[in-house]
JSON list of C-alpha atoms in Angstrom, two decimals:
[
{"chain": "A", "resi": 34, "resn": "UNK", "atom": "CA", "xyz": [94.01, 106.57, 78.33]},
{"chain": "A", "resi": 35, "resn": "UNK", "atom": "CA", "xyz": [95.67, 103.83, 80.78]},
{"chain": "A", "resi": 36, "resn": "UNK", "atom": "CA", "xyz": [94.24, 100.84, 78.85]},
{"chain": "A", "resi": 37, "resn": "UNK", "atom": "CA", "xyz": [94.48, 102.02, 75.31]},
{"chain": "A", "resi": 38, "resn": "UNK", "atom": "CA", "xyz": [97.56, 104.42, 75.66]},
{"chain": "A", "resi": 39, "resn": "UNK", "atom": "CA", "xyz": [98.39, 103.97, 71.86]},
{"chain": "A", "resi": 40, "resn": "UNK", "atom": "CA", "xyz": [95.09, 106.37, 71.54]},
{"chain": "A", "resi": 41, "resn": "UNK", "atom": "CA", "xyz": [96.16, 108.93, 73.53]},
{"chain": "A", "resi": 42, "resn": "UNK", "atom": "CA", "xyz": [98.85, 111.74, 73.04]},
{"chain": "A", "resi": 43, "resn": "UNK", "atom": "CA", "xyz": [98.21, 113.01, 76.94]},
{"chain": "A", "resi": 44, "resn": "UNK", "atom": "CA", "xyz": [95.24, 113.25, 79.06]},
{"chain": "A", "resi": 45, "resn": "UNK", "atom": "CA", "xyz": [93.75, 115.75, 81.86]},
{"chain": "A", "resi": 46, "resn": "UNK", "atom": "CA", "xyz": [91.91, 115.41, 84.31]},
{"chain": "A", "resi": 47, "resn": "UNK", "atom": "CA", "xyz": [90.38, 117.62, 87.37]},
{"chain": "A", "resi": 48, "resn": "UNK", "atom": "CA", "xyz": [88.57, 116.17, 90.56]},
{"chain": "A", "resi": 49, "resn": "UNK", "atom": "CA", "xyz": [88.57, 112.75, 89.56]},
{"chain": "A", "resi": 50, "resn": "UNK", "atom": "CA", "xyz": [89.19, 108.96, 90.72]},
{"chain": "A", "resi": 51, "resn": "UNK", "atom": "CA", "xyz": [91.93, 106.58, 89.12]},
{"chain": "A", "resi": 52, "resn": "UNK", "atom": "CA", "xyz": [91.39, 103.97, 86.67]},
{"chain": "A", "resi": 53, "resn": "UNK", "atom": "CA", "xyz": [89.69, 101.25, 88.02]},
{"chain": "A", "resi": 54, "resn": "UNK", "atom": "CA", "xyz": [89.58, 102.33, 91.21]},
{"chain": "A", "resi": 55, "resn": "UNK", "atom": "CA", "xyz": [85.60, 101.53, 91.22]},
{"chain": "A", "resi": 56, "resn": "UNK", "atom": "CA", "xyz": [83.50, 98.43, 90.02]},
{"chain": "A", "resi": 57, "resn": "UNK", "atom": "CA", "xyz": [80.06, 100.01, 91.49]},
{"chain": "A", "resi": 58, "resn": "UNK", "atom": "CA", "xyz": [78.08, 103.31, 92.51]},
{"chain": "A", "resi": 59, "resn": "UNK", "atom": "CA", "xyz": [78.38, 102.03, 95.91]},
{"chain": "A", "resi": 60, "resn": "UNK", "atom": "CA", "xyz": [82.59, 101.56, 95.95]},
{"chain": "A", "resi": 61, "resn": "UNK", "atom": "CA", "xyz": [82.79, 104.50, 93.28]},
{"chain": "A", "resi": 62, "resn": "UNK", "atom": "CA", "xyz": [80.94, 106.54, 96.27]},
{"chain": "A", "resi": 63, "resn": "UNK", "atom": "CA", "xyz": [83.63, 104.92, 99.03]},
{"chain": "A", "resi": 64, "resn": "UNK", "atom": "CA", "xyz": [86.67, 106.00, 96.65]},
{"chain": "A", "resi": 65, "resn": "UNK", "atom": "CA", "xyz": [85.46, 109.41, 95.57]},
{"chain": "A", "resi": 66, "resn": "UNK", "atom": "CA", "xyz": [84.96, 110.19, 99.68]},
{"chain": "A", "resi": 67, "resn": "UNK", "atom": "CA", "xyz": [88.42, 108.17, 101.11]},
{"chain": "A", "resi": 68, "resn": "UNK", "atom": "CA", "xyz": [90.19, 107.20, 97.94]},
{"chain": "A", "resi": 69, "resn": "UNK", "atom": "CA", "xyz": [90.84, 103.55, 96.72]},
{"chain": "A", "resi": 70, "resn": "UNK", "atom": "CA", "xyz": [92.18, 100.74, 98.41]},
{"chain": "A", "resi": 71, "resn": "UNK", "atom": "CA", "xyz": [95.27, 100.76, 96.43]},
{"chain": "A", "resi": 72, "resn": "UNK", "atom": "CA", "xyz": [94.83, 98.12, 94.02]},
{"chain": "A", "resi": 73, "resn": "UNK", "atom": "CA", "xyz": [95.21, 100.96, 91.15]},
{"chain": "A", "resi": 74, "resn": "UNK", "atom": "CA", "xyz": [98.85, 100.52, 91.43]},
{"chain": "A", "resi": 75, "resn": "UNK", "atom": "CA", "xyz": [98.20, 96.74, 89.92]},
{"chain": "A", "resi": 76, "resn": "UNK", "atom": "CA", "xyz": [95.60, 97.77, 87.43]},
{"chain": "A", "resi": 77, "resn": "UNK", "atom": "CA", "xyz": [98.60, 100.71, 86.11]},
{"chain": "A", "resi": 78, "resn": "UNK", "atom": "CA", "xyz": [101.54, 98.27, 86.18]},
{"chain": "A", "resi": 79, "resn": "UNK", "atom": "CA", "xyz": [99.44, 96.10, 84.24]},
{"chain": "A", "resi": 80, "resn": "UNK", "atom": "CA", "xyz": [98.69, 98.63, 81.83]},
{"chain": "A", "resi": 81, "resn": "UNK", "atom": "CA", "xyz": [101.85, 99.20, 81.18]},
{"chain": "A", "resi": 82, "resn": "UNK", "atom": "CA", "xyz": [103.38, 96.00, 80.54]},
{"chain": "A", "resi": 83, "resn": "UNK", "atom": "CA", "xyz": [99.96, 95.28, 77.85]},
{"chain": "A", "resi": 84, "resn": "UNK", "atom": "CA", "xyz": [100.61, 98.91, 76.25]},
{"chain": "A", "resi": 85, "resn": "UNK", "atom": "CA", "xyz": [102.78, 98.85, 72.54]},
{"chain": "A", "resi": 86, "resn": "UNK", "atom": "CA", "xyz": [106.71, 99.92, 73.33]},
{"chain": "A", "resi": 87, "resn": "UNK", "atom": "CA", "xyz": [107.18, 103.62, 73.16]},
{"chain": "A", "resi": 88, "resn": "UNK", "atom": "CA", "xyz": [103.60, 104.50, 74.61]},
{"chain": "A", "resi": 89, "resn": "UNK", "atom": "CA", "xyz": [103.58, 107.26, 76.94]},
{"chain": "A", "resi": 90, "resn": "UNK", "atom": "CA", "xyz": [101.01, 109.49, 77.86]},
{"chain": "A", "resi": 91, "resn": "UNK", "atom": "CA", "xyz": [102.03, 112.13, 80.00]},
{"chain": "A", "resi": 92, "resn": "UNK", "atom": "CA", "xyz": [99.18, 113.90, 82.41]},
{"chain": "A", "resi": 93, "resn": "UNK", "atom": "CA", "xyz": [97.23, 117.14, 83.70]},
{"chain": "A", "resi": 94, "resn": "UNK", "atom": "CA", "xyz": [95.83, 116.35, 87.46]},
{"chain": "A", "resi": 95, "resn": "UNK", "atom": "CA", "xyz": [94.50, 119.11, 88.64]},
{"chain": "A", "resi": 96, "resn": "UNK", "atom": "CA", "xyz": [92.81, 118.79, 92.57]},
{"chain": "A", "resi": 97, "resn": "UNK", "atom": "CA", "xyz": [91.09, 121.32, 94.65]},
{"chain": "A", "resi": 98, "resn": "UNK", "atom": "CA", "xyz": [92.35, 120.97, 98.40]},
{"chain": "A", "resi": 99, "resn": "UNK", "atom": "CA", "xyz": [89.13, 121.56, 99.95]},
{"chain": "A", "resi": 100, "resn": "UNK", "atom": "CA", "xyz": [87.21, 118.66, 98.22]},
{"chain": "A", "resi": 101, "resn": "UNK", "atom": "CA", "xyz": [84.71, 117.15, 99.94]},
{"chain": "A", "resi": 102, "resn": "UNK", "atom": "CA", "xyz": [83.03, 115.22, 96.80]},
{"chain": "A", "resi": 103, "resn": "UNK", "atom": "CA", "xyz": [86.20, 113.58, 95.61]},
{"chain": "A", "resi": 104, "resn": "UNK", "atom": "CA", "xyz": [88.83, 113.41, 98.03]},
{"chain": "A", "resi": 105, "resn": "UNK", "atom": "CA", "xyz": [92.32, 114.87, 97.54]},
{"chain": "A", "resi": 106, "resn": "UNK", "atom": "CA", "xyz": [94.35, 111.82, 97.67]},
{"chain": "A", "resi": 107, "resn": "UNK", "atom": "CA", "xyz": [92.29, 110.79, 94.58]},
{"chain": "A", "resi": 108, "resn": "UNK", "atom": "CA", "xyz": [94.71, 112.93, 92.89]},
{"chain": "A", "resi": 109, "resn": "UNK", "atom": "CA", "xyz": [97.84, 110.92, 94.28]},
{"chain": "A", "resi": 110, "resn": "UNK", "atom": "CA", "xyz": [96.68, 107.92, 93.28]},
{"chain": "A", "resi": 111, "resn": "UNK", "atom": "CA", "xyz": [96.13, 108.88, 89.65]},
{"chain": "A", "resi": 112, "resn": "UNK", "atom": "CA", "xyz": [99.55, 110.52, 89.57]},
{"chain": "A", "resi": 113, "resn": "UNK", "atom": "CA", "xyz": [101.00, 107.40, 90.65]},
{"chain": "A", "resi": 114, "resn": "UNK", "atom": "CA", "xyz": [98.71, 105.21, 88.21]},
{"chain": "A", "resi": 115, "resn": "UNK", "atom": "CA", "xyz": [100.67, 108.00, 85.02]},
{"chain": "A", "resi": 116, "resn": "UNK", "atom": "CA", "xyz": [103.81, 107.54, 86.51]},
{"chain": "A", "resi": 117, "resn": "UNK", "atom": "CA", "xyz": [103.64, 104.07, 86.32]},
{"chain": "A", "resi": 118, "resn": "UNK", "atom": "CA", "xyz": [102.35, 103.92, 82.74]},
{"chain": "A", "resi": 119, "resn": "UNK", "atom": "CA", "xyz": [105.14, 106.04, 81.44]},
{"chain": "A", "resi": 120, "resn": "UNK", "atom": "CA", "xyz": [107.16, 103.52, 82.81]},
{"chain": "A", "resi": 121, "resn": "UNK", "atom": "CA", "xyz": [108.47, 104.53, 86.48]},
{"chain": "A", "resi": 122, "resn": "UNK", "atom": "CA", "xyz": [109.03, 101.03, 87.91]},
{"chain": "A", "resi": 123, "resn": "UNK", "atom": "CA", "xyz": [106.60, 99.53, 90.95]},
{"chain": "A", "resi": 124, "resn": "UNK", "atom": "CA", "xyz": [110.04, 99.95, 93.43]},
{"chain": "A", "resi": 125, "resn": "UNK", "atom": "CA", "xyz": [110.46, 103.40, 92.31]},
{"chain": "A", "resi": 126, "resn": "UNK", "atom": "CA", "xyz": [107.52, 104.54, 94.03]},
{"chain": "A", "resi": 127, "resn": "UNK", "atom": "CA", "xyz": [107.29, 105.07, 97.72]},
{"chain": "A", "resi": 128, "resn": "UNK", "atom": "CA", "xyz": [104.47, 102.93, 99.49]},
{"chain": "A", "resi": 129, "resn": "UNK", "atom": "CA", "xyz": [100.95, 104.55, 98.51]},
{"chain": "A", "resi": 130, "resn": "UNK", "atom": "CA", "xyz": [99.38, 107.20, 99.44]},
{"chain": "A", "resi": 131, "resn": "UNK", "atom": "CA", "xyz": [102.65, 108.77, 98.68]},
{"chain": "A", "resi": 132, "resn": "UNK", "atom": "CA", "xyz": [104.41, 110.18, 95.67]},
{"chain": "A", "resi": 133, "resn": "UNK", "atom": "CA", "xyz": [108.29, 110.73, 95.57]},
{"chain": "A", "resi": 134, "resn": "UNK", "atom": "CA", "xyz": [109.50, 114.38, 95.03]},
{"chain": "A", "resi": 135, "resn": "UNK", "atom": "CA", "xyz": [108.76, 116.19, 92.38]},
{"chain": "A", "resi": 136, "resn": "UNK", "atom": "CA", "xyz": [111.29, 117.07, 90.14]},
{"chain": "A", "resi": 137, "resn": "UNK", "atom": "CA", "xyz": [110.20, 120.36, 89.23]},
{"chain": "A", "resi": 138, "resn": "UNK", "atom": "CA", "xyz": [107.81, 121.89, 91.99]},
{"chain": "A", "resi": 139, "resn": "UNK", "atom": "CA", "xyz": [106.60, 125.99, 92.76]},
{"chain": "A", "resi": 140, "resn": "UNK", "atom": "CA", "xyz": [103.78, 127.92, 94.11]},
{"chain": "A", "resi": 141, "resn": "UNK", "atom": "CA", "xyz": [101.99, 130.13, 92.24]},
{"chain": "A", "resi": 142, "resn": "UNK", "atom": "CA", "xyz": [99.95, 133.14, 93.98]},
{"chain": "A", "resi": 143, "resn": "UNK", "atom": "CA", "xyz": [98.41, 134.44, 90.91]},
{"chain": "A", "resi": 144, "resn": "UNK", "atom": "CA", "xyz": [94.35, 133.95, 90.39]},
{"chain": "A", "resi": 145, "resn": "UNK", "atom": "CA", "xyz": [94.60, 132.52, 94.21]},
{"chain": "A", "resi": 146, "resn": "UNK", "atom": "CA", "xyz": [97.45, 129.93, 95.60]},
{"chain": "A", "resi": 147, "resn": "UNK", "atom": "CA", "xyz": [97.83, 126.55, 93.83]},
{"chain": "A", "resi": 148, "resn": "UNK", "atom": "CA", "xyz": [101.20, 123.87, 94.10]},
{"chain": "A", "resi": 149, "resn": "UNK", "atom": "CA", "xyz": [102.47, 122.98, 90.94]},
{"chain": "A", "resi": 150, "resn": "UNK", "atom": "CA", "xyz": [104.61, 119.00, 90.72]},
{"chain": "A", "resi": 151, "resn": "UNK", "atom": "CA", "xyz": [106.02, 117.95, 87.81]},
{"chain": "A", "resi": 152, "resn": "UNK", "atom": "CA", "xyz": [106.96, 114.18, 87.65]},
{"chain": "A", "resi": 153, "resn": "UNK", "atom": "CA", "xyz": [109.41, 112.70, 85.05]},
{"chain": "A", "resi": 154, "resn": "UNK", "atom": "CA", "xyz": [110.00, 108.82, 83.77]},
{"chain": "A", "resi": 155, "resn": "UNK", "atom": "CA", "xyz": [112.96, 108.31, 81.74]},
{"chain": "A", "resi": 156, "resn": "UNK", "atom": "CA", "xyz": [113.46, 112.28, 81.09]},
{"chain": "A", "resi": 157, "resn": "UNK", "atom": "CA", "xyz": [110.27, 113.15, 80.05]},
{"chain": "A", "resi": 158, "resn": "UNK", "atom": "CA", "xyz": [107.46, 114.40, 81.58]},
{"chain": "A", "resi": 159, "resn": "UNK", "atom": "CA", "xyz": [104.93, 111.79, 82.98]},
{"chain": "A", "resi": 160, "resn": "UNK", "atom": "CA", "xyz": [102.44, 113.92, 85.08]},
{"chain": "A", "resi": 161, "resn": "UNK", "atom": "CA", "xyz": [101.92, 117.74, 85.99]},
{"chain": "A", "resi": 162, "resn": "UNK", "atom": "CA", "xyz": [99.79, 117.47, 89.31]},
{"chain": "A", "resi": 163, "resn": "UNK", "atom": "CA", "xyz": [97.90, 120.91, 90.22]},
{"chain": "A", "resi": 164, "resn": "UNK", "atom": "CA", "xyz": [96.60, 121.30, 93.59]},
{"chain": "A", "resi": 165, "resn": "UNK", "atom": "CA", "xyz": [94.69, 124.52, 94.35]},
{"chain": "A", "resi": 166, "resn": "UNK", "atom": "CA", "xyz": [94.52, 125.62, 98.02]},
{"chain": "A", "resi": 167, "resn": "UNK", "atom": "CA", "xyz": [90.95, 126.12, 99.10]},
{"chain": "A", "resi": 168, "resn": "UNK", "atom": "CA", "xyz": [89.31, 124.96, 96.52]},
{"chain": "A", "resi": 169, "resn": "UNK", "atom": "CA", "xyz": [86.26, 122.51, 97.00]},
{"chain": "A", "resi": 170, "resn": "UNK", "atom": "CA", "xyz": [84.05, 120.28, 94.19]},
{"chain": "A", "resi": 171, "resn": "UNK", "atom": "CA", "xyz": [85.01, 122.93, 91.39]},
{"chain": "A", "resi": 172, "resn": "UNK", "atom": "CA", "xyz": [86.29, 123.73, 88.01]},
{"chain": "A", "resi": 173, "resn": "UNK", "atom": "CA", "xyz": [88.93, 126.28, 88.76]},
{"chain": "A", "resi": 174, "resn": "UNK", "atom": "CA", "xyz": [88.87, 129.61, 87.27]},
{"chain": "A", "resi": 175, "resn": "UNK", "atom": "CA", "xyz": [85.42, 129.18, 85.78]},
{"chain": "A", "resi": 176, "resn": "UNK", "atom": "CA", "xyz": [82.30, 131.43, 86.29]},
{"chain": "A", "resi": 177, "resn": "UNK", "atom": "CA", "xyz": [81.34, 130.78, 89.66]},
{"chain": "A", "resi": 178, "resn": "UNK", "atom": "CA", "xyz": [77.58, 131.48, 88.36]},
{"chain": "A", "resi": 179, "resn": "UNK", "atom": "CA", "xyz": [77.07, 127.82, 87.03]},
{"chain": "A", "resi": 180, "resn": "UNK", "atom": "CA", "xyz": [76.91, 125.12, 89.38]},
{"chain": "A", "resi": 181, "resn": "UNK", "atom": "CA", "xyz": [80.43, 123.33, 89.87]},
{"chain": "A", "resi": 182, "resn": "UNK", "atom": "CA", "xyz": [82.41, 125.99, 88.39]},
{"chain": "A", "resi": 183, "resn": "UNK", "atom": "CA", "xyz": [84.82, 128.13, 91.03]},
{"chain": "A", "resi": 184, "resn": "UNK", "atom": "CA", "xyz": [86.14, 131.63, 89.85]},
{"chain": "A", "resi": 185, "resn": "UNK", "atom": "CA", "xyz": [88.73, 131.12, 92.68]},
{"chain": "A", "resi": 186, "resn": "UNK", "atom": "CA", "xyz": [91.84, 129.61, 91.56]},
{"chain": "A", "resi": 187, "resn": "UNK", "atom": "CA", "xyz": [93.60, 129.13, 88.47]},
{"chain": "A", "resi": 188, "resn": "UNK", "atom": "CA", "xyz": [91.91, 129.02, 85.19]},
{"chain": "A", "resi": 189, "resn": "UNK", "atom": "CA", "xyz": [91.58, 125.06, 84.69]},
{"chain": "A", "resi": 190, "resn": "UNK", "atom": "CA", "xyz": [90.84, 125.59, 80.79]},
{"chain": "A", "resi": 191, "resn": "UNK", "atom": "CA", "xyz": [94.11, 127.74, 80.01]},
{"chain": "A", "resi": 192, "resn": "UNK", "atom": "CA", "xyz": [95.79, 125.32, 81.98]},
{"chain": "A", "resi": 193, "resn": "UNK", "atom": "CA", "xyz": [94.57, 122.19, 80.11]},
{"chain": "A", "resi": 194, "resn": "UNK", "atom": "CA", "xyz": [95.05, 124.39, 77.37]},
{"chain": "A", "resi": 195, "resn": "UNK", "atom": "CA", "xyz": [98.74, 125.39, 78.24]},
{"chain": "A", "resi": 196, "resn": "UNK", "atom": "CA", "xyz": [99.05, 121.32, 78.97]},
{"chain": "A", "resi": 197, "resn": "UNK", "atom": "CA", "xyz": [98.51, 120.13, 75.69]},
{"chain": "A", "resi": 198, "resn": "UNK", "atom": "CA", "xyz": [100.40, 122.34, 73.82]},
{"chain": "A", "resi": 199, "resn": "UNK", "atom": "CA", "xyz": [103.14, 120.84, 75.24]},
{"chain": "A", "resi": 200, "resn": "UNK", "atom": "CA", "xyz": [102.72, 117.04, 74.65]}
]
């Protein structure tokens, strides 16, 4: 979704690494454990000034807090690579690991706590980042019977659901 934006009408993602953030299994390993060395900033800035005028593609992160497989700040550094693709500038950003404040933000206590962040560029919405307390190397809200599925937590599939039905 980050190089070929003109694809893509919005994108989710749960537990995962940023664009480019890996070349190898060994770095991948190093990034999914302590999060990349920041260089995803470049890679998003980039693919914004290659993608067509107009493209946006807002997106879904959704991060357990208690990940020990891929590390929470993963989740930052994705945020940051959407906000720059929907066209938040490089200066608007604080220095990474950090994301500014949300412009819409809440906790939810239903199906377990989780923090909710939406993120705007230009008025619209650019990324929704999820972050549900406790929860480890899971899908949220799934049937804790299959391995990496958590029923603690909010159900990830209503929300990607819930996601798209907005873009």
């Amino acid at each position: 979704a980050l190089r070929a934006p003109q694809l893509f009408a919005g994108v989710a993602v749960h537990s995962a690494t940023p664009c480019g953030a890996a070349t190898n299994t060994s770095t991948a390993a190093r990034v999914m454990a302590e999060g990349p060395d920041g260089a995803t900033d470049a890679i998003a800035a980039a693919a914004r000034r290659n993608a067509p005028e107009g493209a946006r593609v807002p997106a879904l992160v959704i991060q357990g807090s208690a990940d020990t497989t891929v590390a929470p700040v993963n989740a930052v550094f994705l945020a940051r690579q959407f906000l720059l693709l929907n066209g938040l500038g490089l200066k608007e950003l604080p220095a990474a690991p950090a994301l500014p404040s949300p412009q819409r933000s809440a906790s939810v206590y239903r199906d377990g706590k989780y923090e909710v962040g939406e993120y705007y560029a230009h008025g619209r919405l650019a990324v929704r980042l999820i972050r549900v307390d406790g929860l480890g190397h899971a899908w949220s809200g799934g049937d804790a019977g299959l391995p990496y599925f958590a029923a603690r937590g909010p159900n990830a599939t209503r929300l990607v659901c819930e996601f798209f039905g907005l873009v």
